[in-house]
Short mmCIF file of C-alpha atoms in Angstrom, two decimals:
data_model
loop_
_atom_site.label_atom_id
_atom_site.label_comp_id
_atom_site.label_asym_id
_atom_site.label_seq_id
_atom_site.Cartn_x
_atom_site.Cartn_y
_atom_site.Cartn_z
CA MET A 1 -45.44 -6.90 -0.90
CA ALA A 2 -47.52 -5.08 1.76
CA GLU A 3 -47.58 -8.20 3.95
CA ARG A 4 -43.81 -8.60 3.72
CA ALA A 5 -43.26 -4.93 4.53
CA ALA A 6 -45.45 -5.28 7.61
CA LEU A 7 -43.54 -8.39 8.68
CA GLU A 8 -40.19 -6.64 8.20
CA GLU A 9 -41.43 -3.80 10.43
CA LEU A 10 -42.39 -6.32 13.15
CA VAL A 11 -38.88 -7.83 12.92
CA ARG A 12 -37.35 -4.35 13.29
CA LEU A 13 -39.49 -3.49 16.31
CA GLN A 14 -38.83 -6.84 17.97
CA GLY A 15 -35.11 -6.41 17.39
CA GLU A 16 -35.20 -3.00 19.08
CA HIS A 17 -37.13 -4.53 21.98
CA VAL A 18 -34.46 -7.21 22.46
CA ARG A 19 -31.68 -4.61 22.42
CA GLU A 20 -33.52 -2.50 25.01
CA LEU A 21 -33.89 -5.53 27.30
CA LYS A 22 -30.15 -6.20 27.05
CA GLN A 23 -29.32 -2.58 27.86
CA GLN A 24 -31.68 -2.74 30.86
CA LYS A 25 -29.96 -5.96 31.96
CA ALA A 26 -33.21 -7.90 32.03
CA SER A 27 -33.23 -11.51 33.17
CA ALA A 28 -31.70 -14.11 30.90
CA GLU A 29 -35.03 -15.97 30.70
CA GLN A 30 -36.89 -12.85 29.50
CA ILE A 31 -34.25 -12.03 26.90
CA GLU A 32 -34.20 -15.63 25.67
CA GLU A 33 -37.99 -15.60 25.31
CA GLU A 34 -37.98 -12.38 23.27
CA VAL A 35 -35.08 -13.57 21.10
CA ALA A 36 -37.11 -16.70 20.31
CA LYS A 37 -39.97 -14.47 19.15
CA LEU A 38 -37.55 -12.51 16.96
CA LEU A 39 -36.18 -15.66 15.35
CA LYS A 40 -39.71 -16.90 14.71
CA LEU A 41 -40.57 -13.66 12.91
CA LYS A 42 -37.38 -13.83 10.83
CA ALA A 43 -38.20 -17.40 9.87
CA GLN A 44 -41.51 -16.20 8.43
CA LEU A 45 -39.60 -13.84 6.15
CA GLY A 46 -37.70 -16.74 4.64
CA PRO A 47 -34.18 -16.55 3.18
CA ASP A 48 -33.05 -13.16 1.89
CA GLU A 49 -31.93 -13.92 -1.64
CA GLY A 50 -30.44 -10.45 -1.99
CA LYS A 51 -27.69 -11.13 0.52
CA HIS A 52 -24.61 -13.09 -0.52
CA LYS A 53 -21.47 -14.01 1.29
CA PHE A 54 -18.36 -12.04 0.47
CA VAL A 55 -16.13 -14.29 -1.63
CA LEU A 56 -12.53 -13.54 -2.51
CA LYS A 57 -11.42 -14.76 -5.92
CA THR A 58 -7.92 -15.05 -7.32
CA PRO A 59 -7.00 -15.34 -11.02
CA LYS A 60 -7.94 -18.77 -12.33
CA ASP A 61 -4.36 -19.59 -13.30
CA PHE A 62 -2.76 -18.25 -10.10
CA ASP A 63 -1.98 -21.69 -8.73
CA ILE A 64 -0.84 -23.12 -12.05
CA ALA A 65 2.94 -23.02 -12.18
CA GLY A 66 4.39 -20.90 -14.93
CA GLN A 67 1.12 -19.26 -16.02
CA PHE A 68 0.79 -16.34 -13.61
CA ASP A 69 3.48 -13.68 -13.76
CA PRO A 70 3.10 -11.14 -10.92
CA MET A 71 5.57 -8.73 -12.49
CA ILE A 72 3.25 -7.88 -15.39
CA PRO A 73 0.70 -6.00 -13.23
CA ASP A 74 3.59 -4.41 -11.29
CA ALA A 75 5.06 -3.12 -14.56
CA GLU A 76 1.62 -1.91 -15.68
CA CYS A 77 1.20 0.08 -12.46
CA LEU A 78 4.54 1.77 -13.01
CA LYS A 79 3.59 2.51 -16.62
CA ILE A 80 0.31 4.08 -15.45
CA MET A 81 2.15 6.12 -12.82
CA CYS A 82 4.55 7.51 -15.43
CA GLU A 83 1.71 8.33 -17.83
CA ILE A 84 -0.18 10.23 -15.12
CA LEU A 85 2.85 12.24 -14.01
CA ASN A 86 3.78 13.04 -17.61
CA SER A 87 0.25 14.26 -18.36
CA LEU A 88 0.26 16.53 -15.28
CA GLN A 89 3.38 18.32 -16.57
CA ILE A 90 4.68 19.08 -13.08
CA GLY A 91 8.33 18.61 -14.01
CA ASP A 92 10.85 15.85 -14.49
CA PHE A 93 10.52 12.90 -12.10
CA LEU A 94 12.14 9.62 -11.15
CA VAL A 95 10.49 6.46 -9.87
CA LYS A 96 12.49 4.59 -7.24
CA VAL A 97 11.88 0.84 -6.85
CA ASN A 98 12.97 -1.74 -4.32
CA ASP A 99 11.59 -4.95 -2.82
CA ARG A 100 10.73 -5.67 0.80
CA ARG A 101 12.24 -9.15 0.45
CA ILE A 102 15.57 -7.62 -0.60
CA LEU A 103 15.47 -5.31 2.42
CA ASP A 104 14.69 -8.13 4.84
CA GLY A 105 17.37 -10.35 3.31
CA MET A 106 19.89 -7.51 3.45
CA PHE A 107 19.15 -6.83 7.13
CA ALA A 108 19.50 -10.54 7.90
CA ILE A 109 22.92 -10.97 6.29
CA CYS A 110 24.17 -7.71 7.85
CA GLY A 111 23.33 -9.00 11.32
CA VAL A 112 20.25 -6.96 12.26
CA PRO A 113 18.22 -8.78 14.94
CA ASP A 114 14.72 -9.77 13.80
CA SER A 115 13.19 -7.55 16.49
CA LYS A 116 14.88 -4.47 14.99
CA PHE A 117 14.00 -5.04 11.32
CA ARG A 118 11.14 -2.52 11.20
CA THR A 119 12.75 0.21 13.27
CA ILE A 120 16.00 0.01 11.25
CA CYS A 121 13.88 0.00 8.11
CA SER A 122 12.33 3.35 9.12
CA SER A 123 15.81 4.81 9.61
CA VAL A 124 17.00 3.68 6.19
CA ASP A 125 13.92 5.26 4.61
CA LYS A 126 15.23 8.69 5.68
CA LEU A 127 18.25 8.51 3.38
CA ASP A 128 16.52 10.60 0.72
CA LYS A 129 16.28 13.47 3.21
CA VAL A 130 19.41 13.26 5.40
CA PRO A 131 23.01 12.07 4.80
CA TRP A 132 24.16 8.56 5.68
CA GLU A 133 26.08 9.66 8.77
CA GLU A 134 22.90 10.98 10.39
CA VAL A 135 21.06 7.76 9.56
CA LYS A 136 23.90 5.70 11.01
CA ASN A 137 23.98 7.78 14.19
CA GLU A 138 20.26 7.21 14.65
CA MET A 139 20.59 3.44 14.17
CA VAL A 140 23.53 3.15 16.55
CA GLY A 141 22.86 5.92 19.09
CA GLU A 142 19.06 5.78 19.34
CA LYS A 143 18.20 2.24 18.29
CA GLY A 144 21.11 0.30 19.73
CA LEU A 145 22.48 -1.26 16.55
CA ALA A 146 26.11 -2.35 16.57
CA PRO A 147 28.33 0.09 14.58
CA GLU A 148 29.79 -2.69 12.42
CA VAL A 149 26.27 -3.84 11.48
CA ALA A 150 25.33 -0.29 10.53
CA ASP A 151 28.44 -0.04 8.34
CA ARG A 152 27.50 -3.25 6.51
CA ILE A 153 24.02 -1.84 5.88
CA GLY A 154 25.57 1.39 4.60
CA ASP A 155 27.55 -0.52 1.97
CA TYR A 156 24.26 -1.66 0.45
CA VAL A 157 21.72 1.13 0.96
CA GLN A 158 23.88 3.82 -0.62
CA GLN A 159 23.73 2.00 -3.96
CA HIS A 160 21.25 2.80 -6.72
CA GLY A 161 21.07 2.15 -10.45
CA GLY A 162 19.27 0.08 -13.03
CA VAL A 163 19.14 -3.55 -14.07
CA SER A 164 22.97 -3.72 -13.97
CA LEU A 165 22.83 -3.20 -10.19
CA VAL A 166 20.27 -5.99 -9.91
CA GLU A 167 22.60 -8.33 -11.82
CA GLN A 168 25.53 -7.22 -9.67
CA LEU A 169 23.67 -8.05 -6.45
CA LEU A 170 22.59 -11.41 -7.84
CA GLN A 171 26.30 -12.23 -7.83
CA ASP A 172 26.88 -10.84 -4.34
CA PRO A 173 28.39 -13.76 -2.33
CA LYS A 174 26.28 -13.05 0.78
CA LEU A 175 23.06 -11.50 -0.52
CA SER A 176 22.63 -14.19 -3.18
CA GLN A 177 22.64 -16.85 -0.44
CA ASN A 178 19.57 -15.39 1.22
CA LYS A 179 16.37 -16.93 -0.15
CA GLN A 180 14.19 -13.84 0.34
CA ALA A 181 16.68 -11.47 -1.24
CA LEU A 182 17.28 -13.84 -4.15
CA GLU A 183 13.55 -14.03 -4.90
CA GLY A 184 13.23 -10.25 -4.76
CA LEU A 185 16.22 -9.68 -7.03
CA GLY A 186 14.91 -12.23 -9.53
CA ASP A 187 11.56 -10.49 -9.71
CA LEU A 188 13.20 -7.07 -10.07
CA LYS A 189 15.30 -8.30 -12.99
CA LEU A 190 12.13 -9.51 -14.71
CA LEU A 191 10.38 -6.24 -13.86
CA PHE A 192 13.12 -4.23 -15.58
CA GLU A 193 12.71 -6.38 -18.71
CA TYR A 194 9.03 -5.43 -18.85
CA LEU A 195 9.75 -1.79 -18.08
CA THR A 196 12.14 -1.72 -21.02
CA LEU A 197 9.42 -3.15 -23.28
CA PHE A 198 7.02 -0.47 -21.98
CA GLY A 199 9.62 2.21 -22.78
CA ILE A 200 9.93 3.63 -19.25
CA ALA A 201 13.09 1.95 -17.91
CA ASP A 202 14.93 5.28 -18.09
CA LYS A 203 12.45 6.70 -15.55
CA ILE A 204 13.05 3.90 -13.03
CA SER A 205 15.90 3.59 -10.51
CA PHE A 206 16.60 0.57 -8.31
CA ASP A 207 17.26 2.24 -4.95
CA LEU A 208 18.29 0.05 -2.00
CA SER A 209 17.46 2.82 0.49
CA LEU A 210 13.77 2.86 -0.45
CA ALA A 211 11.96 1.21 2.43
CA ARG A 212 8.34 2.50 2.49
CA GLY A 213 7.47 2.24 6.18
CA LEU A 214 4.20 0.31 5.75
CA ASP A 215 4.45 -3.29 6.91
CA TYR A 216 1.83 -4.73 4.58
CA TYR A 217 4.03 -4.59 1.47
CA THR A 218 5.22 -8.06 0.51
CA GLY A 219 7.23 -7.49 -2.67
CA VAL A 220 8.05 -4.66 -5.03
CA ILE A 221 7.71 -1.15 -3.59
CA TYR A 222 8.06 2.15 -5.44
CA GLU A 223 7.65 5.90 -5.13
CA ALA A 224 7.97 8.79 -7.56
CA VAL A 225 9.85 11.97 -6.66
CA LEU A 226 10.33 15.21 -8.55
CA LEU A 227 13.88 15.85 -9.66
CA GLN A 228 15.34 19.03 -8.19
CA THR A 229 15.78 21.67 -10.83
CA ALA A 230 16.89 25.27 -10.60
CA ALA A 231 13.97 27.31 -9.25
CA GLN A 232 12.40 29.64 -11.78
CA ALA A 233 12.08 33.33 -11.04
CA GLY A 234 9.79 33.87 -8.07
CA GLU A 235 9.65 30.19 -7.12
CA GLU A 236 10.69 28.66 -3.83
CA PRO A 237 12.57 25.34 -3.86
CA LEU A 238 10.05 22.51 -4.05
CA GLY A 239 10.28 20.07 -1.16
CA VAL A 240 7.07 18.08 -1.27
CA GLY A 241 8.55 14.56 -1.00
CA SER A 242 7.09 11.75 -3.08
CA VAL A 243 4.20 12.58 -5.42
CA ALA A 244 3.12 8.97 -6.04
CA ALA A 245 3.81 5.59 -4.46
CA GLY A 246 2.67 1.99 -4.28
CA GLY A 247 3.71 -1.62 -4.28
CA ARG A 248 2.67 -5.24 -3.91
CA TYR A 249 0.66 -6.37 -0.87
CA ASP A 250 -0.30 -10.00 -1.44
CA GLY A 251 -1.07 -10.65 2.23
CA LEU A 252 -3.37 -7.72 2.96
CA VAL A 253 -6.72 -8.65 1.38
CA GLY A 254 -6.46 -12.23 2.66
CA MET A 255 -6.69 -10.88 6.21
CA PHE A 256 -10.40 -10.32 5.56
CA ASP A 257 -11.02 -13.83 4.26
CA PRO A 258 -12.17 -16.35 6.94
CA LYS A 259 -10.05 -19.02 5.28
CA GLY A 260 -7.00 -16.75 5.01
CA ARG A 261 -6.56 -17.37 1.30
CA LYS A 262 -3.75 -15.49 -0.41
CA VAL A 263 -4.96 -12.86 -2.87
CA PRO A 264 -2.38 -11.21 -5.16
CA CYS A 265 -2.67 -7.40 -5.11
CA VAL A 266 -0.68 -4.47 -6.42
CA GLY A 267 -1.61 -0.81 -6.53
CA LEU A 268 -0.52 2.80 -6.53
CA SER A 269 -1.67 6.14 -5.16
CA ILE A 270 -1.15 9.68 -6.41
CA GLY A 271 -0.36 12.49 -3.97
CA VAL A 272 -3.08 14.86 -5.15
CA GLU A 273 -2.56 17.49 -2.43
CA ARG A 274 1.19 17.59 -3.02
CA ILE A 275 0.70 17.93 -6.76
CA PHE A 276 -1.81 20.72 -6.22
CA SER A 277 0.70 22.61 -4.06
CA ILE A 278 3.28 22.38 -6.85
CA VAL A 279 0.85 23.58 -9.53
CA GLU A 280 -0.46 26.43 -7.37
CA GLN A 281 3.05 27.59 -6.50
CA ARG A 282 4.10 27.69 -10.13
CA LEU A 283 0.96 29.50 -11.24
CA GLU A 284 1.41 32.06 -8.48
CA ALA A 285 4.99 32.65 -9.62
CA LEU A 286 3.69 33.25 -13.15
CA GLU A 287 0.89 35.42 -11.72
CA GLU A 288 -1.73 33.16 -13.27
CA LYS A 289 -4.99 32.16 -11.61
CA VAL A 290 -5.89 28.56 -10.96
CA ARG A 291 -8.92 27.67 -13.08
CA THR A 292 -11.68 26.01 -11.09
CA THR A 293 -13.71 24.92 -14.13
CA GLU A 294 -13.23 23.70 -17.69
CA THR A 295 -16.05 25.91 -18.95
CA GLN A 296 -15.11 27.66 -22.19
CA VAL A 297 -17.95 30.16 -22.39
CA LEU A 298 -20.63 31.59 -20.14
CA VAL A 299 -23.98 32.36 -21.73
CA ALA A 300 -25.08 35.71 -20.29
CA SER A 301 -27.88 38.20 -20.81
CA ALA A 302 -27.84 41.96 -20.80
CA GLN A 303 -31.50 42.48 -19.88
CA LYS A 304 -34.18 40.83 -17.77
CA LYS A 305 -36.61 38.07 -18.83
CA LEU A 306 -34.14 36.32 -21.16
CA LEU A 307 -33.78 33.06 -19.25
CA GLU A 308 -35.44 31.01 -22.00
CA GLU A 309 -33.16 32.52 -24.63
CA ARG A 310 -30.10 31.76 -22.51
CA LEU A 311 -31.28 28.16 -22.12
CA LYS A 312 -31.76 27.84 -25.90
CA LEU A 313 -28.27 29.15 -26.61
CA VAL A 314 -26.50 27.06 -23.98
CA SER A 315 -28.26 23.96 -25.34
CA GLU A 316 -27.02 24.76 -28.86
CA LEU A 317 -23.48 25.08 -27.56
CA TRP A 318 -23.71 21.82 -25.61
CA ASP A 319 -24.94 20.00 -28.72
CA ALA A 320 -21.90 21.33 -30.60
CA GLY A 321 -19.52 20.01 -27.93
CA ILE A 322 -18.78 23.41 -26.38
CA LYS A 323 -18.26 23.46 -22.60
CA ALA A 324 -20.77 26.14 -21.69
CA GLU A 325 -22.77 27.15 -18.62
CA LEU A 326 -25.11 29.85 -17.37
CA LEU A 327 -26.03 31.31 -14.00
CA TYR A 328 -29.21 29.83 -12.55
CA LYS A 329 -30.73 33.14 -11.48
CA LYS A 330 -33.69 34.26 -13.61
CA ASN A 331 -32.48 37.82 -14.05
CA PRO A 332 -28.78 38.06 -13.10
CA LYS A 333 -27.04 41.40 -13.47
CA LEU A 334 -24.56 41.53 -16.34
CA LEU A 335 -21.80 42.79 -14.03
CA ASN A 336 -22.29 39.80 -11.72
CA GLN A 337 -22.06 37.43 -14.67
CA LEU A 338 -18.83 39.03 -15.88
CA GLN A 339 -17.33 38.93 -12.36
CA TYR A 340 -18.18 35.23 -12.12
CA CYS A 341 -16.19 34.58 -15.30
CA GLU A 342 -13.17 36.42 -13.95
CA GLU A 343 -13.25 34.54 -10.64
CA ALA A 344 -13.74 31.12 -12.27
CA GLY A 345 -11.28 31.72 -15.12
CA ILE A 346 -13.87 31.31 -17.90
CA PRO A 347 -12.26 32.90 -21.00
CA LEU A 348 -15.35 33.88 -23.04
CA VAL A 349 -18.84 35.31 -22.50
CA ALA A 350 -21.64 34.95 -25.05
CA ILE A 351 -23.99 37.88 -24.36
CA ILE A 352 -27.50 38.09 -25.71
CA GLY A 353 -29.92 41.00 -25.41
CA GLU A 354 -33.07 42.20 -27.15
CA GLN A 355 -31.11 43.94 -29.91
CA GLU A 356 -28.83 40.93 -30.47
CA LEU A 357 -31.87 38.67 -30.82
CA LYS A 358 -33.40 41.01 -33.40
CA ASP A 359 -30.13 41.20 -35.37
CA GLY A 360 -29.49 37.42 -35.18
CA VAL A 361 -26.09 37.92 -33.53
CA VAL A 362 -24.38 37.13 -30.22
CA LYS A 363 -21.95 39.51 -28.58
CA LEU A 364 -18.78 37.50 -27.83
CA ARG A 365 -16.62 39.03 -25.12
CA SER A 366 -13.04 38.12 -24.19
CA VAL A 367 -12.83 38.19 -20.39
CA ALA A 368 -9.07 38.88 -20.37
CA SER A 369 -9.01 41.77 -22.88
CA ARG A 370 -12.65 42.88 -22.44
CA GLU A 371 -12.93 43.20 -26.21
CA GLU A 372 -16.35 42.49 -27.70
CA VAL A 373 -17.40 41.51 -31.21
CA ASP A 374 -20.78 40.67 -32.75
CA VAL A 375 -20.83 37.15 -34.22
CA ARG A 376 -23.68 35.79 -36.31
CA ARG A 377 -25.49 33.06 -34.41
CA GLU A 378 -24.78 30.42 -37.07
CA ASP A 379 -21.04 31.22 -36.86
CA LEU A 380 -20.82 31.28 -33.05
CA VAL A 381 -19.73 27.66 -32.53
CA LYS A 382 -16.98 27.96 -35.12
CA GLU A 383 -15.72 31.22 -33.57
CA ILE A 384 -15.67 29.81 -30.01
CA LYS A 385 -13.78 26.72 -31.14
CA ARG A 386 -11.29 28.90 -33.01
CA ARG A 387 -10.63 30.97 -29.91
CA THR A 388 -10.40 28.10 -27.45
CA SER A 389 -8.46 25.56 -29.52
CA PRO A 390 -4.78 25.14 -28.57
CA PRO A 391 -2.32 26.58 -31.12
CA LEU A 392 -0.91 24.20 -33.70
CA CYS A 393 2.71 23.18 -33.21
CA ILE A 394 4.73 23.36 -36.43
CA CYS A 395 7.82 21.21 -35.92
#
C-alpha cells in the first residue's frame, strides 16, 4: 500500500509538471517527453478497478411492444404531488395537465410557422395571468403572428376540462389528423383512466393553455396551483403562481449518453419557497409563530453542575420516543433556557434541580402559560405524551 501511495504521488507531481510546461508554452518536444514519463508512471499503477464507465440503463421491457406503459409513472407522479399538497394543508388546489405534442400539433394546424412555435408557446403560457385579448395582442403586435392564426389558437387554448374534453378533441376534424397531437391525446386519455383508479381525477384539469416554457419536455406536462379563495381576516390575496410542477422529458438524459440512447424519464418538483411564503403569511395573520423545530420538550436545569443529570433525563425521554433536547452549555442560566424555548416554539420544559432530584420529581413547565407542576419521574413520559398528543376527533 505504501509503494502504491508513493507511486500515486509521483503521478500527481508529474501531472502538475506537465501542466506547468503547457502554461509556460514550452516546446512541443519537451512536453511530449514529459507526457511520456507521466504515461509510464500511470502504466505502473495498472488499471484502476474502482473507476467504471457511466452506463445509462432503460427498463428491460422498454423496447418490447405492449409491455411498457409510460402513463403509469406519469400517473404515479401526479398521485404523489396530490398527496404532498394535501399533507401540507395549504388550501385547495388544482393540477393542470397538457402535453407538448398536443401544443405542437395545435400550433401546426393553426398555421404557426415552425420558427415561432416556442415564442408563441411562451405567450400562451401567460393565459393564467392575463386575459386572452392581451395574449393575442402580444402574439400579433409583438411577435408578428397573423391575426387569423391567433384567433384559431384562441379557439383551442381557452378550453379546459376533464377526459370528456380529451375525447372531444380526439374527434376534432383537424387536430385528430395531426400525428403528434393524436399521440398526445391518446396518452392523456389513458392517463385520466389511471388517475380515476388512483382517486384523484377530480383534482386534475386538462388545460390547453398550459405550456410550461421549458423545451426539454417531450410529453405530458403539469403544474399545481392554489385555488383562489376569499382571504381570511388579516390575509392578503395569495398570488404565488404554481406550487408544484413537472412532466415527461424522455430526451433529456440521453443527451449525456455518447450513443444518444433514449431514456424514459418523468419527474416533479415542489415549490418549497412559495409554500413557505403561504404558510408564513397565514401564521402571521393568526399571530402564530413559525416553529423551527419538532422538539416537544427541553430538558433544563435550575442550578449549576447538573449536566450529567440533564443528559440522563434526555436519554430517558429519547428512549421513550419523546422529541427532547438540551442546551450544550455546561451551566446555562434558566432564563436563557426558557427564552430559547419561546424563540424555537418548544411547548414544554422539563426542569430539574437539587430539590427535584431529592424528591424524585421533575418540574414540567408550559412555555405558553408559564404554569408549572411537579411530576413524578416515572410518570413524566406519560404526562408529556398526554400534553403533546393531538386531540381525538369524535365524528
